[in-house]
């Protein structure tokens, strides 16, 4: 669980850094894209850990619906991280045509954002079943809803990142960057909220 939380936290931090105003101007567009790509790898590693933990064993018909929602939330989110790997990795390739950029950058970004939104909705259902519909004092409740807000922000970002074929410019670069930044911050706080404490043995040895 600690590795999962830190993976999502580091990935979120890198996405927030990539969208930070002035960062791309400071380091250059290529290094900015590399920041996103590395962040997506941390997302994928954390997503795999989450899926592995949720599917030991894989929930079946006899399982409680919370277990099924948790598992499918993790599975859909993991698929979303793979799509972000594709979109951010393709962004590192120079001189892509409009059709290539649309196919390998924008579409995986949109589908990845949609996967995150579906996964967040399933996580909210599981949390509501476990806790309450409204329980802001519970860390799991706060984390689930922060992930939902972050997923919505990523979806808005994907819409803003659509490239106008007539001009070759983003539909709304400000919306794209702001959505990514807000979403990444939400994911960062959500990951830190559920970060488990260090085991007692580890605290003693240090």
Tab-separated table of C-alpha atoms in Angstrom, residues 15-149:
chain	number	residue	atom	x	y	z
A	15	UNK	CA	2.154	15.871	-13.863
A	16	UNK	CA	1.594	18.979	-11.739
A	17	UNK	CA	5.169	20.065	-12.421
A	18	UNK	CA	4.723	19.557	-16.159
A	19	UNK	CA	1.618	21.745	-16.154
A	20	UNK	CA	3.124	24.415	-13.879
A	21	UNK	CA	3.108	27.809	-15.657
A	22	UNK	CA	6.554	28.612	-16.979
A	23	UNK	CA	8.006	25.117	-16.471
A	24	UNK	CA	7.941	24.282	-20.192
A	25	UNK	CA	9.549	27.643	-20.994
A	26	UNK	CA	12.260	26.953	-18.416
A	27	UNK	CA	13.200	23.399	-19.425
A	28	UNK	CA	11.924	23.227	-23.013
A	29	UNK	CA	8.969	21.430	-24.560
A	30	UNK	CA	10.783	18.104	-24.988
A	31	UNK	CA	11.861	17.871	-21.333
A	32	UNK	CA	8.379	18.968	-20.281
A	33	UNK	CA	6.916	16.069	-22.280
A	34	UNK	CA	9.491	13.745	-20.703
A	35	UNK	CA	8.298	14.867	-17.264
A	36	UNK	CA	4.765	13.788	-18.158
A	37	UNK	CA	6.000	10.462	-19.547
A	38	UNK	CA	7.985	9.600	-16.413
A	39	UNK	CA	4.978	10.605	-14.318
A	40	UNK	CA	2.776	8.245	-16.326
A	41	UNK	CA	5.184	5.374	-15.584
A	42	UNK	CA	4.786	5.982	-11.851
A	43	UNK	CA	1.006	6.000	-12.375
A	44	UNK	CA	1.217	2.659	-14.154
A	45	UNK	CA	3.436	1.073	-11.503
A	46	UNK	CA	1.080	2.250	-8.744
A	47	UNK	CA	-1.963	1.182	-10.755
A	48	UNK	CA	-0.522	-2.307	-11.201
A	49	UNK	CA	0.103	-2.632	-7.458
A	50	UNK	CA	-3.456	-1.480	-6.760
A	51	UNK	CA	-4.877	-3.995	-9.243
A	52	UNK	CA	-2.745	-6.799	-7.809
A	53	UNK	CA	-3.853	-6.018	-4.256
A	54	UNK	CA	-7.514	-5.736	-5.322
A	55	UNK	CA	-7.473	-9.055	-7.152
A	56	UNK	CA	-6.036	-11.461	-4.557
A	57	UNK	CA	-8.098	-13.458	-5.414
A	58	UNK	CA	-10.071	-11.959	-8.281
A	59	UNK	CA	-13.578	-11.220	-6.906
A	60	UNK	CA	-16.250	-13.601	-8.181
A	61	UNK	CA	-20.027	-13.799	-8.033
A	62	UNK	CA	-19.837	-14.818	-4.370
A	63	UNK	CA	-17.770	-11.757	-3.451
A	64	UNK	CA	-19.247	-8.677	-1.813
A	65	UNK	CA	-20.091	-5.913	-4.268
A	66	UNK	CA	-17.538	-3.618	-2.581
A	67	UNK	CA	-14.789	-6.056	-3.531
A	68	UNK	CA	-16.054	-6.174	-7.103
A	69	UNK	CA	-16.247	-2.385	-7.347
A	70	UNK	CA	-12.736	-2.049	-5.900
A	71	UNK	CA	-11.352	-4.580	-8.349
A	72	UNK	CA	-12.988	-3.096	-11.445
A	73	UNK	CA	-12.046	0.397	-10.324
A	74	UNK	CA	-8.404	-0.705	-10.142
A	75	UNK	CA	-8.627	-2.584	-13.467
A	76	UNK	CA	-10.143	0.343	-15.365
A	77	UNK	CA	-7.699	2.788	-13.790
A	78	UNK	CA	-4.747	0.567	-14.735
A	79	UNK	CA	-5.983	0.565	-18.339
A	80	UNK	CA	-6.155	4.354	-18.140
A	81	UNK	CA	-2.537	4.571	-16.989
A	82	UNK	CA	-1.450	2.477	-19.983
A	83	UNK	CA	-3.267	4.886	-22.292
A	84	UNK	CA	-1.425	7.786	-20.625
A	85	UNK	CA	1.834	5.916	-21.278
A	86	UNK	CA	0.941	5.894	-24.967
A	87	UNK	CA	-0.133	9.533	-25.160
A	88	UNK	CA	2.804	10.945	-23.190
A	89	UNK	CA	5.275	8.637	-24.920
A	90	UNK	CA	4.033	9.623	-28.367
A	91	UNK	CA	4.388	13.293	-27.401
A	92	UNK	CA	8.160	12.704	-27.237
A	93	UNK	CA	8.243	11.914	-30.957
A	94	UNK	CA	9.025	14.966	-33.054
A	95	UNK	CA	7.459	15.918	-36.389
A	96	UNK	CA	4.242	13.940	-35.991
A	97	UNK	CA	1.576	14.737	-38.536
A	98	UNK	CA	-1.810	16.003	-37.340
A	99	UNK	CA	-3.398	12.579	-37.931
A	100	UNK	CA	-0.604	10.818	-36.046
A	101	UNK	CA	-0.819	13.248	-33.120
A	102	UNK	CA	-4.594	12.849	-33.013
A	103	UNK	CA	-4.353	9.044	-33.076
A	104	UNK	CA	-1.461	8.539	-30.664
A	105	UNK	CA	-1.599	11.558	-28.340
A	106	UNK	CA	-5.053	13.101	-28.109
A	107	UNK	CA	-7.247	9.997	-28.387
A	108	UNK	CA	-5.329	7.936	-25.782
A	109	UNK	CA	-5.413	11.013	-23.545
A	110	UNK	CA	-9.201	11.274	-23.888
A	111	UNK	CA	-9.784	7.554	-23.350
A	112	UNK	CA	-7.327	7.496	-20.449
A	113	UNK	CA	-9.140	10.402	-18.809
A	114	UNK	CA	-12.470	8.627	-19.348
A	115	UNK	CA	-11.034	5.475	-17.749
A	116	UNK	CA	-9.905	7.485	-14.713
A	117	UNK	CA	-13.387	9.002	-14.428
A	118	UNK	CA	-15.083	5.583	-14.551
A	119	UNK	CA	-12.597	4.171	-12.045
A	120	UNK	CA	-13.197	7.088	-9.681
A	121	UNK	CA	-16.971	6.610	-9.906
A	122	UNK	CA	-16.603	2.920	-8.992
A	123	UNK	CA	-14.315	3.847	-6.090
A	124	UNK	CA	-16.896	6.349	-4.834
A	125	UNK	CA	-19.561	3.625	-4.939
A	126	UNK	CA	-17.327	1.299	-2.927
A	127	UNK	CA	-16.510	4.020	-0.399
A	128	UNK	CA	-20.174	4.995	-0.034
A	129	UNK	CA	-21.020	1.375	0.707
A	130	UNK	CA	-18.219	1.151	3.273
A	131	UNK	CA	-18.624	4.510	4.989
A	132	UNK	CA	-21.360	7.052	4.288
A	133	UNK	CA	-22.560	9.160	1.390
A	134	UNK	CA	-21.242	12.210	3.276
A	135	UNK	CA	-18.361	11.637	5.700
A	136	UNK	CA	-15.614	14.241	5.154
A	137	UNK	CA	-13.827	13.154	8.347
A	138	UNK	CA	-13.011	9.748	6.813
A	139	UNK	CA	-9.722	9.654	4.878
A	140	UNK	CA	-11.005	7.069	2.394
A	141	UNK	CA	-14.068	9.226	1.683
A	142	UNK	CA	-11.931	12.325	1.119
A	143	UNK	CA	-9.455	10.409	-1.039
A	144	UNK	CA	-12.192	8.917	-3.233
A	145	UNK	CA	-13.864	12.267	-3.864
A	146	UNK	CA	-10.545	14.022	-4.478
A	147	UNK	CA	-9.784	11.369	-7.091
A	148	UNK	CA	-13.193	12.008	-8.652
A	149	UNK	CA	-12.554	15.768	-8.823
